[in-house]
mmCIF file of C-alpha atoms in Angstrom:
data_model
loop_
_atom_site.group_PDB
_atom_site.id
_atom_site.type_symbol
_atom_site.label_atom_id
_atom_site.label_comp_id
_atom_site.label_asym_id
_atom_site.label_seq_id
_atom_site.Cartn_x
_atom_site.Cartn_y
_atom_site.Cartn_z
ATOM 1 C CA MET U 396 -175.814 80.387 -60.837
ATOM 2 C CA GLY U 397 -174.017 77.367 -59.403
ATOM 3 C CA ALA U 398 -176.355 74.920 -60.759
ATOM 4 C CA ILE U 399 -175.949 76.425 -64.358
ATOM 5 C CA LYS U 400 -172.202 76.386 -64.155
ATOM 6 C CA ALA U 401 -172.361 72.736 -63.013
ATOM 7 C CA GLN U 402 -174.677 71.963 -65.843
ATOM 8 C CA TYR U 403 -171.936 73.273 -68.355
ATOM 9 C CA PHE U 404 -169.280 71.444 -66.397
ATOM 10 C CA PHE U 405 -171.073 67.949 -66.638
ATOM 11 C CA SER U 406 -172.378 68.352 -70.151
ATOM 12 C CA TYR U 407 -168.828 69.164 -71.486
ATOM 13 C CA ALA U 408 -167.269 66.556 -69.598
ATOM 14 C CA ILE U 409 -169.528 64.157 -71.790
ATOM 15 C CA MET U 410 -167.801 65.488 -74.819
ATOM 16 C CA GLY U 411 -164.232 65.676 -73.070
ATOM 17 C CA SER U 412 -164.752 61.805 -72.519
ATOM 18 C CA LEU U 413 -165.332 61.063 -76.129
ATOM 19 C CA VAL U 414 -163.829 63.456 -78.446
ATOM 20 C CA PRO U 415 -160.133 62.926 -77.639
ATOM 21 C CA LEU U 416 -160.164 59.320 -78.467
ATOM 22 C CA MET U 417 -163.259 58.464 -80.267
ATOM 23 C CA SER U 418 -161.694 57.935 -83.723
ATOM 24 C CA VAL U 419 -158.923 55.733 -82.160
ATOM 25 C CA TYR U 420 -161.733 53.750 -80.338
ATOM 26 C CA LEU U 421 -163.779 53.229 -83.337
ATOM 27 C CA ARG U 422 -160.966 51.888 -85.222
ATOM 28 C CA ALA U 423 -159.361 49.835 -82.790
ATOM 29 C CA ASP U 424 -162.552 48.583 -80.851
ATOM 30 C CA LYS U 425 -165.305 48.667 -83.447
ATOM 31 C CA GLY U 426 -163.378 47.951 -86.637
ATOM 32 C CA PHE U 427 -164.115 50.919 -88.269
ATOM 33 C CA SER U 428 -162.733 52.194 -91.696
ATOM 34 C CA ALA U 429 -161.407 55.895 -92.123
ATOM 35 C CA PHE U 430 -164.646 56.267 -94.043
ATOM 36 C CA ASP U 431 -166.758 54.937 -91.368
ATOM 37 C CA VAL U 432 -165.447 57.436 -88.763
ATOM 38 C CA GLY U 433 -166.349 60.500 -91.110
ATOM 39 C CA LEU U 434 -169.812 58.529 -91.707
ATOM 40 C CA SER U 435 -170.264 58.369 -87.649
ATOM 41 C CA GLY U 436 -169.985 61.965 -87.526
ATOM 42 C CA ALA U 437 -172.064 62.867 -90.238
ATOM 43 C CA LEU U 438 -174.863 60.534 -88.963
ATOM 44 C CA MET U 439 -174.625 62.151 -85.477
ATOM 45 C CA SER U 440 -174.982 65.406 -87.080
ATOM 46 C CA VAL U 441 -177.945 64.362 -89.277
ATOM 47 C CA ALA U 442 -179.846 64.760 -85.979
ATOM 48 C CA MET U 443 -178.469 68.179 -85.376
ATOM 49 C CA VAL U 444 -180.172 69.401 -88.453
ATOM 50 C CA VAL U 445 -183.447 68.622 -86.810
ATOM 51 C CA SER U 446 -183.544 68.074 -83.084
ATOM 52 C CA PRO U 447 -182.007 71.295 -81.664
ATOM 53 C CA ALA U 448 -184.482 73.441 -83.326
ATOM 54 C CA LEU U 449 -187.402 71.226 -82.166
ATOM 55 C CA ILE U 450 -186.086 71.019 -78.559
ATOM 56 C CA THR U 451 -185.472 74.505 -78.196
ATOM 57 C CA LEU U 452 -188.791 75.239 -79.604
ATOM 58 C CA LEU U 453 -190.328 73.355 -77.099
ATOM 59 C CA ALA U 454 -188.419 75.596 -74.646
ATOM 60 C CA ASP U 455 -189.789 78.491 -76.203
ATOM 61 C CA LYS U 456 -193.181 77.267 -76.088
ATOM 62 C CA ARG U 457 -193.161 77.134 -72.420
ATOM 63 C CA ILE U 458 -192.140 73.412 -71.799
ATOM 64 C CA ASP U 459 -189.957 73.326 -68.793
ATOM 65 C CA THR U 460 -186.353 73.354 -70.099
ATOM 66 C CA ARG U 461 -185.020 71.597 -67.176
ATOM 67 C CA ARG U 462 -187.404 68.598 -67.724
ATOM 68 C CA ILE U 463 -186.322 68.622 -71.403
ATOM 69 C CA LEU U 464 -182.618 68.319 -70.519
ATOM 70 C CA ALA U 465 -183.526 65.582 -67.832
ATOM 71 C CA VAL U 466 -185.085 63.420 -70.522
ATOM 72 C CA ALA U 467 -182.382 64.081 -73.134
ATOM 73 C CA PHE U 468 -179.386 63.108 -71.001
ATOM 74 C CA THR U 469 -181.252 60.073 -69.650
ATOM 75 C CA VAL U 470 -181.763 59.034 -73.358
ATOM 76 C CA THR U 471 -178.284 59.838 -74.225
ATOM 77 C CA SER U 472 -176.846 57.549 -71.408
ATOM 78 C CA VAL U 473 -178.900 54.453 -72.857
ATOM 79 C CA VAL U 474 -177.574 54.970 -76.263
ATOM 80 C CA LEU U 475 -174.221 55.407 -75.105
ATOM 81 C CA THR U 476 -174.552 51.929 -73.196
ATOM 82 C CA ALA U 477 -175.880 50.373 -76.316
ATOM 83 C CA ILE U 478 -172.786 51.739 -78.480
ATOM 84 C CA PHE U 479 -170.510 50.267 -75.598
ATOM 85 C CA PHE U 480 -172.250 46.728 -76.151
ATOM 86 C CA SER U 481 -172.867 46.861 -79.983
ATOM 87 C CA SER U 482 -170.845 44.848 -82.355
ATOM 88 C CA PRO U 483 -171.918 45.323 -85.959
ATOM 89 C CA VAL U 484 -170.324 48.353 -87.694
ATOM 90 C CA TRP U 485 -173.855 49.122 -89.185
ATOM 91 C CA LEU U 486 -175.514 49.132 -85.787
ATOM 92 C CA THR U 487 -173.102 51.091 -84.066
ATOM 93 C CA LEU U 488 -173.449 53.799 -87.029
ATOM 94 C CA LEU U 489 -177.348 53.561 -86.495
ATOM 95 C CA LEU U 490 -176.944 54.283 -82.799
ATOM 96 C CA PHE U 491 -174.901 57.259 -83.410
ATOM 97 C CA LEU U 492 -177.617 58.729 -85.123
ATOM 98 C CA PHE U 493 -179.601 58.337 -82.075
ATOM 99 C CA TYR U 494 -176.889 59.844 -79.912
ATOM 100 C CA GLY U 495 -176.906 63.010 -81.971
ATOM 101 C CA MET U 496 -180.712 63.258 -81.551
ATOM 102 C CA GLY U 497 -180.384 63.311 -77.820
ATOM 103 C CA PHE U 498 -176.976 65.038 -77.079
ATOM 104 C CA VAL U 499 -176.275 67.609 -79.777
ATOM 105 C CA ALA U 500 -179.432 69.554 -79.130
ATOM 106 C CA MET U 501 -178.685 69.858 -75.318
ATOM 107 C CA LEU U 502 -175.799 72.615 -75.829
ATOM 108 C CA PRO U 503 -177.795 75.119 -77.564
ATOM 109 C CA LEU U 504 -180.727 74.376 -75.150
ATOM 110 C CA GLN U 505 -178.278 75.198 -72.362
ATOM 111 C CA ASP U 506 -177.102 78.409 -74.019
ATOM 112 C CA GLY U 507 -180.741 79.313 -74.673
ATOM 113 C CA PHE U 508 -181.769 78.664 -70.932
ATOM 114 C CA TYR U 509 -178.744 80.733 -69.868
ATOM 115 C CA PHE U 510 -179.621 83.817 -71.800
ATOM 116 C CA SER U 511 -183.241 83.653 -70.734
ATOM 117 C CA TYR U 512 -182.171 83.185 -67.072
ATOM 118 C CA ALA U 513 -180.063 86.380 -67.617
ATOM 119 C CA GLU U 514 -182.524 88.375 -69.239
ATOM 120 C CA GLN U 515 -185.014 87.291 -66.367
ATOM 121 C CA CYS U 516 -182.351 88.578 -63.857
ATOM 122 C CA ARG U 517 -181.825 91.736 -65.649
ATOM 123 C CA LEU U 518 -185.635 92.689 -65.494
ATOM 124 C CA GLN U 519 -185.551 91.902 -61.766
ATOM 125 C CA ALA U 520 -182.325 93.979 -61.343
ATOM 126 C CA LYS U 521 -180.392 91.026 -59.933
ATOM 127 C CA PRO U 522 -176.546 90.438 -60.838
ATOM 128 C CA VAL U 523 -175.703 87.689 -63.331
ATOM 129 C CA SER U 524 -172.359 86.418 -64.595
ATOM 130 C CA SER U 525 -171.765 87.127 -68.262
ATOM 131 C CA TYR U 526 -171.709 84.434 -70.790
ATOM 132 C CA PRO U 527 -168.036 83.699 -71.071
ATOM 133 C CA LEU U 528 -167.593 83.365 -67.250
ATOM 134 C CA VAL U 529 -170.293 80.645 -67.256
ATOM 135 C CA ARG U 530 -169.272 79.018 -70.441
ATOM 136 C CA VAL U 531 -165.705 78.442 -68.867
ATOM 137 C CA TRP U 532 -167.183 75.941 -66.610
ATOM 138 C CA GLY U 533 -167.803 73.856 -69.792
ATOM 139 C CA THR U 534 -164.134 74.106 -70.862
ATOM 140 C CA THR U 535 -163.172 72.919 -67.364
ATOM 141 C CA GLY U 536 -165.485 70.057 -67.720
ATOM 142 C CA PHE U 537 -164.015 68.993 -70.986
ATOM 143 C CA ILE U 538 -160.383 68.860 -69.530
ATOM 144 C CA VAL U 539 -161.239 66.578 -66.439
ATOM 145 C CA PRO U 540 -161.877 63.264 -68.214
ATOM 146 C CA SER U 541 -158.626 63.451 -70.131
ATOM 147 C CA VAL U 542 -156.766 63.219 -66.802
ATOM 148 C CA LEU U 543 -159.211 60.466 -65.392
ATOM 149 C CA LEU U 544 -158.874 58.338 -68.614
ATOM 150 C CA TYR U 545 -155.239 58.832 -68.701
ATOM 151 C CA GLY U 546 -154.946 57.114 -65.293
ATOM 152 C CA LEU U 547 -157.448 54.475 -66.335
ATOM 153 C CA ILE U 548 -155.866 53.639 -69.667
ATOM 154 C CA GLU U 549 -152.166 53.975 -68.809
ATOM 155 C CA PHE U 550 -152.203 52.814 -65.117
ATOM 156 C CA LEU U 551 -154.847 50.353 -64.887
ATOM 157 C CA ASP U 552 -154.705 49.245 -68.375
ATOM 158 C CA CYS U 553 -158.275 49.782 -69.472
ATOM 159 C CA PRO U 554 -159.310 49.390 -73.097
ATOM 160 C CA THR U 555 -160.273 52.583 -74.812
ATOM 161 C CA SER U 556 -163.814 51.611 -74.655
ATOM 162 C CA VAL U 557 -163.632 53.120 -71.092
ATOM 163 C CA ILE U 558 -164.239 56.467 -72.607
ATOM 164 C CA VAL U 559 -167.821 55.499 -73.214
ATOM 165 C CA LEU U 560 -168.371 54.515 -69.756
ATOM 166 C CA CYS U 561 -166.982 57.756 -68.439
ATOM 167 C CA ALA U 562 -169.423 59.646 -70.882
ATOM 168 C CA VAL U 563 -172.394 57.669 -69.488
ATOM 169 C CA ALA U 564 -171.474 58.635 -66.023
ATOM 170 C CA PHE U 565 -171.263 62.396 -66.900
ATOM 171 C CA CYS U 566 -174.619 61.946 -68.520
ATOM 172 C CA LEU U 567 -176.191 60.931 -65.285
ATOM 173 C CA LEU U 568 -174.522 63.574 -63.476
ATOM 174 C CA SER U 569 -175.932 66.037 -65.994
ATOM 175 C CA MET U 570 -179.467 64.485 -65.660
ATOM 176 C CA ALA U 571 -179.231 64.696 -61.901
ATOM 177 C CA ASN U 572 -178.080 68.372 -61.888
ATOM 178 C CA SER U 573 -180.799 69.550 -64.301
ATOM 179 C CA PHE U 574 -183.339 69.314 -61.239
ATOM 180 C CA ARG U 575 -181.139 71.772 -59.449
ATOM 181 C CA LEU U 576 -181.445 74.309 -62.137
ATOM 182 C CA PRO U 577 -183.431 77.758 -61.501
ATOM 183 C CA LYS U 578 -186.840 78.176 -62.961
ATOM 184 C CA VAL U 579 -187.128 80.670 -65.878
ATOM 185 C CA LYS U 580 -190.636 82.239 -66.148
ATOM 186 C CA VAL U 581 -191.018 82.669 -69.756
ATOM 187 C CA ASP U 582 -194.312 84.303 -69.450
ATOM 188 C CA GLU U 583 -192.646 87.395 -67.569
ATOM 189 C CA LEU U 584 -190.057 87.468 -70.243
ATOM 190 C CA SER U 585 -192.429 87.682 -73.293
ATOM 191 C CA GLY U 586 -194.779 90.035 -71.588
ATOM 192 C CA GLU U 587 -192.067 92.638 -71.245
ATOM 193 C CA ASP U 588 -192.917 95.282 -73.977
ATOM 194 C CA GLY U 589 -190.015 97.009 -75.504
ATOM 195 C CA LYS U 590 -187.069 95.664 -73.270
ATOM 196 C CA ASP U 591 -185.808 92.921 -75.077
ATOM 197 C CA GLY U 592 -183.109 94.932 -76.855
ATOM 198 C CA GLN U 593 -184.214 94.278 -80.140
ATOM 199 C CA ASP U 594 -186.002 97.288 -81.543
ATOM 200 C CA GLU U 595 -182.753 98.844 -83.096
ATOM 201 C CA GLU U 596 -181.856 95.351 -84.617
ATOM 202 C CA GLY U 597 -184.977 94.968 -86.519
ATOM 203 C CA SER U 598 -184.999 91.268 -86.118
ATOM 204 C CA GLY U 599 -188.636 90.961 -85.464
ATOM 205 C CA GLY U 600 -188.165 90.416 -81.602
ATOM 206 C CA LYS U 601 -191.956 91.868 -80.907
ATOM 207 C CA LYS U 602 -193.611 89.890 -83.540
ATOM 208 C CA LYS U 603 -195.778 86.750 -82.608
ATOM 209 C CA GLY U 604 -195.827 83.565 -84.350
ATOM 210 C CA LEU U 605 -193.711 80.408 -84.550
ATOM 211 C CA PRO U 606 -190.344 81.044 -82.680
ATOM 212 C CA THR U 607 -188.377 78.889 -85.076
ATOM 213 C CA VAL U 608 -189.595 80.878 -88.289
ATOM 214 C CA ALA U 609 -188.438 84.139 -86.473
ATOM 215 C CA ALA U 610 -185.116 82.575 -85.663
ATOM 216 C CA LEU U 611 -184.470 81.367 -89.080
ATOM 217 C CA LYS U 612 -185.144 84.768 -90.453
ATOM 218 C CA VAL U 613 -182.541 86.293 -88.219
ATOM 219 C CA LEU U 614 -179.926 83.810 -89.428
ATOM 220 C CA VAL U 615 -180.474 85.005 -93.052
ATOM 221 C CA SER U 616 -180.929 88.450 -92.403
ATOM 222 C CA PRO U 617 -178.406 91.169 -93.734
ATOM 223 C CA GLU U 618 -176.680 91.346 -90.288
ATOM 224 C CA ALA U 619 -175.922 87.766 -89.954
ATOM 225 C CA ARG U 620 -175.875 85.861 -93.478
ATOM 226 C CA PHE U 621 -172.223 86.325 -94.070
ATOM 227 C CA LEU U 622 -171.592 85.265 -90.270
ATOM 228 C CA SER U 623 -173.439 82.094 -91.086
ATOM 229 C CA LEU U 624 -171.811 81.506 -94.222
ATOM 230 C CA GLY U 625 -168.283 81.890 -92.797
ATOM 231 C CA LEU U 626 -169.309 79.547 -89.822
ATOM 232 C CA ILE U 627 -170.474 77.041 -92.082
ATOM 233 C CA LEU U 628 -166.980 76.782 -93.768
ATOM 234 C CA ALA U 629 -165.308 77.026 -90.349
ATOM 235 C CA PHE U 630 -167.494 74.097 -88.845
ATOM 236 C CA ALA U 631 -166.958 71.834 -91.920
ATOM 237 C CA ALA U 632 -163.167 72.511 -91.155
ATOM 238 C CA SER U 633 -163.469 71.710 -87.789
ATOM 239 C CA THR U 634 -165.420 68.530 -88.214
ATOM 240 C CA ALA U 635 -162.536 67.241 -90.443
ATOM 241 C CA TYR U 636 -160.198 68.291 -87.808
ATOM 242 C CA TYR U 637 -161.675 66.972 -84.672
ATOM 243 C CA GLY U 638 -163.007 63.899 -86.382
ATOM 244 C CA TYR U 639 -159.675 62.400 -87.233
ATOM 245 C CA ILE U 640 -157.110 64.497 -84.959
ATOM 246 C CA SER U 641 -156.681 61.645 -82.429
ATOM 247 C CA LEU U 642 -155.966 59.055 -85.397
ATOM 248 C CA TYR U 643 -153.473 61.563 -86.810
ATOM 249 C CA TYR U 644 -151.908 61.870 -83.506
ATOM 250 C CA SER U 645 -151.755 58.127 -83.105
ATOM 251 C CA GLU U 646 -150.966 56.935 -86.651
ATOM 252 C CA VAL U 647 -148.936 59.665 -88.232
ATOM 253 C CA ILE U 648 -147.234 61.354 -85.357
ATOM 254 C CA GLY U 649 -146.913 58.383 -83.016
ATOM 255 C CA ILE U 650 -148.409 59.502 -79.814
ATOM 256 C CA LYS U 651 -149.649 56.613 -77.411
ATOM 257 C CA SER U 652 -153.389 56.502 -77.196
ATOM 258 C CA SER U 653 -153.225 57.064 -73.615
ATOM 259 C CA GLN U 654 -151.578 60.383 -74.114
ATOM 260 C CA ILE U 655 -153.551 61.853 -76.810
ATOM 261 C CA GLY U 656 -156.190 63.420 -74.439
ATOM 262 C CA LEU U 657 -153.397 64.912 -72.383
ATOM 263 C CA TYR U 658 -151.889 66.633 -75.484
ATOM 264 C CA LEU U 659 -155.325 67.846 -76.558
ATOM 265 C CA SER U 660 -155.912 69.355 -72.952
ATOM 266 C CA ILE U 661 -153.080 71.523 -73.148
ATOM 267 C CA GLY U 662 -154.946 73.880 -75.481
ATOM 268 C CA VAL U 663 -158.045 73.402 -73.406
ATOM 269 C CA VAL U 664 -156.460 74.521 -70.228
ATOM 270 C CA LEU U 665 -155.134 77.685 -71.962
ATOM 271 C CA GLU U 666 -158.581 77.965 -73.236
ATOM 272 C CA ILE U 667 -159.797 78.830 -69.752
ATOM 273 C CA GLY U 668 -157.418 81.758 -69.516
ATOM 274 C CA PHE U 669 -158.609 83.176 -72.958
ATOM 275 C CA THR U 670 -162.432 82.569 -71.763
ATOM 276 C CA LEU U 671 -161.594 84.604 -68.451
ATOM 277 C CA MET U 672 -160.143 87.378 -70.615
ATOM 278 C CA MET U 673 -162.734 87.450 -73.042
ATOM 279 C CA PRO U 674 -164.567 90.453 -71.590
ATOM 280 C CA ARG U 675 -161.365 92.541 -71.726
ATOM 281 C CA LEU U 676 -160.772 91.114 -75.362
ATOM 282 C CA GLN U 677 -164.210 92.240 -76.337
ATOM 283 C CA ARG U 678 -163.258 95.753 -75.205
ATOM 284 C CA LEU U 679 -159.990 95.918 -77.024
ATOM 285 C CA ILE U 680 -160.942 94.115 -80.509
ATOM 286 C CA ARG U 681 -164.893 93.379 -80.188
ATOM 287 C CA LEU U 682 -166.506 90.082 -81.095
ATOM 288 C CA LYS U 683 -165.545 90.221 -84.642
ATOM 289 C CA GLY U 684 -161.856 90.625 -83.773
ATOM 290 C CA ILE U 685 -162.091 87.527 -81.625
ATOM 291 C CA LEU U 686 -163.762 85.720 -84.605
ATOM 292 C CA VAL U 687 -161.021 86.618 -87.087
ATOM 293 C CA ALA U 688 -158.232 86.046 -84.630
ATOM 294 C CA GLY U 689 -159.626 82.444 -83.947
ATOM 295 C CA LEU U 690 -160.304 81.464 -87.454
ATOM 296 C CA PHE U 691 -156.725 82.525 -88.413
ATOM 297 C CA PHE U 692 -155.149 80.442 -85.810
ATOM 298 C CA MET U 693 -157.653 77.378 -86.758
ATOM 299 C CA ALA U 694 -156.467 77.559 -90.210
ATOM 300 C CA LEU U 695 -152.787 77.857 -89.452
ATOM 301 C CA ARG U 696 -152.734 75.048 -87.013
ATOM 302 C CA MET U 697 -154.249 72.736 -89.423
ATOM 303 C CA LEU U 698 -151.827 73.682 -92.345
ATOM 304 C CA LEU U 699 -148.902 73.472 -89.836
ATOM 305 C CA LEU U 700 -149.719 69.973 -88.833
ATOM 306 C CA ALA U 701 -150.317 69.036 -92.352
ATOM 307 C CA VAL U 702 -146.878 70.544 -93.595
ATOM 308 C CA TYR U 703 -144.898 69.291 -90.380
ATOM 309 C CA PRO U 704 -146.282 66.247 -88.606
ATOM 310 C CA ASP U 705 -144.321 66.574 -85.626
ATOM 311 C CA ILE U 706 -144.770 66.444 -81.978
ATOM 312 C CA ARG U 707 -143.144 70.050 -81.425
ATOM 313 C CA VAL U 708 -145.572 71.333 -83.875
ATOM 314 C CA VAL U 709 -148.449 69.660 -81.958
ATOM 315 C CA LEU U 710 -147.401 71.475 -78.720
ATOM 316 C CA ILE U 711 -146.762 74.871 -80.388
ATOM 317 C CA THR U 712 -150.309 74.919 -82.115
ATOM 318 C CA GLN U 713 -151.968 74.158 -78.939
ATOM 319 C CA VAL U 714 -151.219 77.693 -77.953
ATOM 320 C CA GLY U 715 -153.807 79.194 -80.362
ATOM 321 C CA HIS U 716 -156.587 76.641 -79.470
ATOM 322 C CA GLY U 717 -158.042 79.144 -76.664
ATOM 323 C CA ILE U 718 -158.916 81.986 -79.180
ATOM 324 C CA GLU U 719 -160.015 79.255 -81.730
ATOM 325 C CA ALA U 720 -162.461 77.801 -79.260
ATOM 326 C CA LEU U 721 -163.869 81.342 -78.375
ATOM 327 C CA ALA U 722 -164.341 82.075 -82.100
ATOM 328 C CA LEU U 723 -166.333 78.717 -83.052
ATOM 329 C CA TYR U 724 -168.105 78.002 -79.641
ATOM 330 C CA VAL U 725 -168.660 81.350 -77.732
ATOM 331 C CA VAL U 726 -168.659 84.342 -80.103
ATOM 332 C CA PRO U 727 -171.411 82.826 -82.654
ATOM 333 C CA VAL U 728 -173.758 82.238 -79.647
ATOM 334 C CA MET U 729 -173.271 85.743 -78.290
ATOM 335 C CA PHE U 730 -173.630 87.224 -81.837
ATOM 336 C CA PHE U 731 -176.990 85.441 -82.587
ATOM 337 C CA ASN U 732 -178.399 86.145 -79.011
ATOM 338 C CA ARG U 733 -177.760 89.887 -79.956
ATOM 339 C CA LEU U 734 -180.597 89.682 -82.787
ATOM 340 C CA ALA U 735 -182.822 87.269 -80.438
ATOM 341 C CA GLY U 736 -186.255 88.363 -79.019
ATOM 342 C CA ASN U 737 -187.417 86.972 -75.753
ATOM 343 C CA GLU U 738 -189.927 84.869 -77.485
ATOM 344 C CA PHE U 739 -187.311 82.915 -79.516
ATOM 345 C CA ARG U 740 -184.313 83.285 -77.300
ATOM 346 C CA ASN U 741 -184.064 79.563 -77.160
ATOM 347 C CA SER U 742 -185.102 78.788 -80.564
ATOM 348 C CA ILE U 743 -182.396 80.944 -82.166
ATOM 349 C CA GLN U 744 -179.645 78.962 -80.883
ATOM 350 C CA GLY U 745 -181.497 75.639 -82.015
ATOM 351 C CA VAL U 746 -181.740 77.164 -85.569
ATOM 352 C CA TYR U 747 -178.349 78.196 -85.665
ATOM 353 C CA THR U 748 -176.943 74.873 -84.599
ATOM 354 C CA MET U 749 -179.433 73.113 -87.097
ATOM 355 C CA MET U 750 -178.795 75.168 -90.200
ATOM 356 C CA VAL U 751 -175.159 76.168 -89.550
ATOM 357 C CA GLY U 752 -173.638 73.613 -87.460
ATOM 358 C CA GLY U 753 -175.711 70.679 -88.520
ATOM 359 C CA CYS U 754 -175.687 71.020 -92.060
ATOM 360 C CA SER U 755 -171.947 71.972 -92.314
ATOM 361 C CA ARG U 756 -171.091 68.944 -90.244
ATOM 362 C CA VAL U 757 -172.989 66.476 -92.146
ATOM 363 C CA ILE U 758 -171.612 67.336 -95.511
ATOM 364 C CA GLY U 759 -168.357 68.107 -93.944
ATOM 365 C CA GLY U 760 -168.110 64.706 -92.161
ATOM 366 C CA LEU U 761 -168.943 62.826 -95.422
ATOM 367 C CA ILE U 762 -166.202 64.655 -97.331
ATOM 368 C CA ALA U 763 -163.787 64.280 -94.811
ATOM 369 C CA GLY U 764 -164.391 60.524 -94.525
ATOM 370 C CA MET U 765 -163.639 60.240 -98.254
ATOM 371 C CA VAL U 766 -160.611 62.431 -98.128
ATOM 372 C CA ALA U 767 -159.121 60.602 -95.052
ATOM 373 C CA GLU U 768 -159.449 57.218 -97.188
ATOM 374 C CA ARG U 769 -156.835 58.726 -99.336
ATOM 375 C CA SER U 770 -154.505 60.055 -96.825
ATOM 376 C CA LEU U 771 -154.874 61.947 -93.355
ATOM 377 C CA THR U 772 -152.188 64.341 -94.367
ATOM 378 C CA THR U 773 -154.288 65.406 -97.303
ATOM 379 C CA LEU U 774 -157.238 65.728 -94.984
ATOM 380 C CA PHE U 775 -155.460 68.534 -92.949
ATOM 381 C CA TYR U 776 -154.680 70.410 -96.139
ATOM 382 C CA TYR U 777 -158.370 70.166 -97.103
ATOM 383 C CA SER U 778 -159.580 71.314 -93.556
ATOM 384 C CA GLY U 779 -156.947 74.199 -93.429
ATOM 385 C CA SER U 780 -158.075 75.406 -96.794
ATOM 386 C CA LEU U 781 -161.842 75.638 -95.820
ATOM 387 C CA GLY U 782 -160.511 77.668 -92.540
ATOM 388 C CA VAL U 783 -158.873 80.048 -94.854
ATOM 389 C CA ALA U 784 -161.920 80.405 -96.913
ATOM 390 C CA ALA U 785 -163.942 80.931 -93.502
ATOM 391 C CA LEU U 786 -161.600 83.606 -92.516
ATOM 392 C CA LEU U 787 -161.743 85.501 -95.805
ATOM 393 C CA VAL U 788 -165.632 85.608 -95.680
ATOM 394 C CA ILE U 789 -165.666 86.899 -92.163
ATOM 395 C CA VAL U 790 -162.952 89.576 -92.670
ATOM 396 C CA PHE U 791 -164.174 91.013 -96.091
ATOM 397 C CA LEU U 792 -167.994 90.255 -95.955
ATOM 398 C CA PHE U 793 -169.180 90.276 -92.156
ATOM 399 C CA ARG U 794 -169.514 93.669 -90.711
ATOM 400 C CA GLY U 795 -170.381 92.724 -87.188
ATOM 401 C CA ILE U 796 -173.403 93.041 -84.922
ATOM 402 C CA LYS U 797 -173.851 96.043 -82.508
ATOM 403 C CA ARG U 798 -173.750 95.151 -78.857
ATOM 404 C CA THR U 799 -176.840 95.257 -76.620
ATOM 405 C CA GLU U 800 -176.785 97.855 -73.858
ATOM 406 C CA ASP U 801 -176.918 95.333 -71.311
ATOM 407 C CA GLU U 802 -173.879 93.432 -72.610
ATOM 408 C CA GLU U 803 -172.010 96.576 -72.470
ATOM 409 C CA VAL U 804 -172.661 96.584 -68.824
ATOM 410 C CA LEU U 805 -171.795 93.239 -68.344
ATOM 411 C CA VAL U 806 -168.365 93.681 -70.215
ATOM 412 C CA ARG U 807 -167.492 96.732 -68.174
ATOM 413 C CA ARG U 808 -168.224 94.915 -64.845
ATOM 414 C CA HIS U 809 -166.666 91.670 -65.662
ATOM 415 C CA THR U 810 -163.915 92.105 -62.951
ATOM 416 C CA VAL U 811 -166.620 92.407 -60.125
ATOM 417 C CA GLN U 812 -168.447 89.296 -61.272
ATOM 418 C CA ARG U 813 -165.483 87.393 -61.366
#
């Protein structure tokens, strides 16, 4: 499992390099307007509508996932290097489209790889760490670049463009680590009859055909349709928030650029604790309870920042970031995996990223850009309202999805696995 944990660490470190200061970098170094910032996010998400499903389909069609990861991270490093040297706004925007094609598909592919490997271990009666205890290495990876970049910008007086070079370095590390990943024998997984945990769910786990089609049917099935709807609203809200939070901190609250990543890292550090506690939280309030709590804190944070743009509110609202991150980035992955058959375990993560994450981020990014042109404060009222709508859908319409038997075992044994 060491190589898988390292893969999560390096890949999320790419995001940790870019996300905290991206909007500040685009405004200061690339001459972007507020609308251009939103447009860059939308263009990056356009690729999310297509590439995750295609790449995870390749994985389910027995093309070695490790080689797909190696190629994609290599391409991503090349595109980011081109962004670093690009000058015209239109060219930088175009490059964000290609960046999205290479990188955004990697996260669902990694998730699909983990779940396939975990299933292989189960069939071979081998121990395996639960998803939250593997995913926490991604959280740790997100934090590390903020510390590195703080030193580079604050003490070495590097420009904000150094965030791109930092991301390129982690891309290359991710590419190199992909050759250390264990091999998943897809033939053995798809050949197991009646052991994929899907007979009771009725998700079509035993049906043959195109994995992407089977995964799409799961997304709109009665068990998952309101989960999908709530997450579409939630991701539209988070797109507005994360796309402009560094600008909001800088222009409205007055935080120095070098310190923005550190402030954001406070919540991410707390996220590690929430992630490690997740098996216990599952026993107490189940996955739906975590989802509801996370969406509540997400909406509350956005609205509080809109009403009280103050450094104290920035610090206080970081407390709920951990449960919010679980709700947006861990719980949905686990919910959809409960409905996945072995022959589309990769594809369901790709289709989920495409239909729920991609579409919501494309539309959300464009709308956020238009709202941000008027006022960053108005943008946070808008994103907070979307968060409230997402919360209402999940609370009143989504009934949850039953745990698989193997997940119950992992939850009970999480202390031993740690």
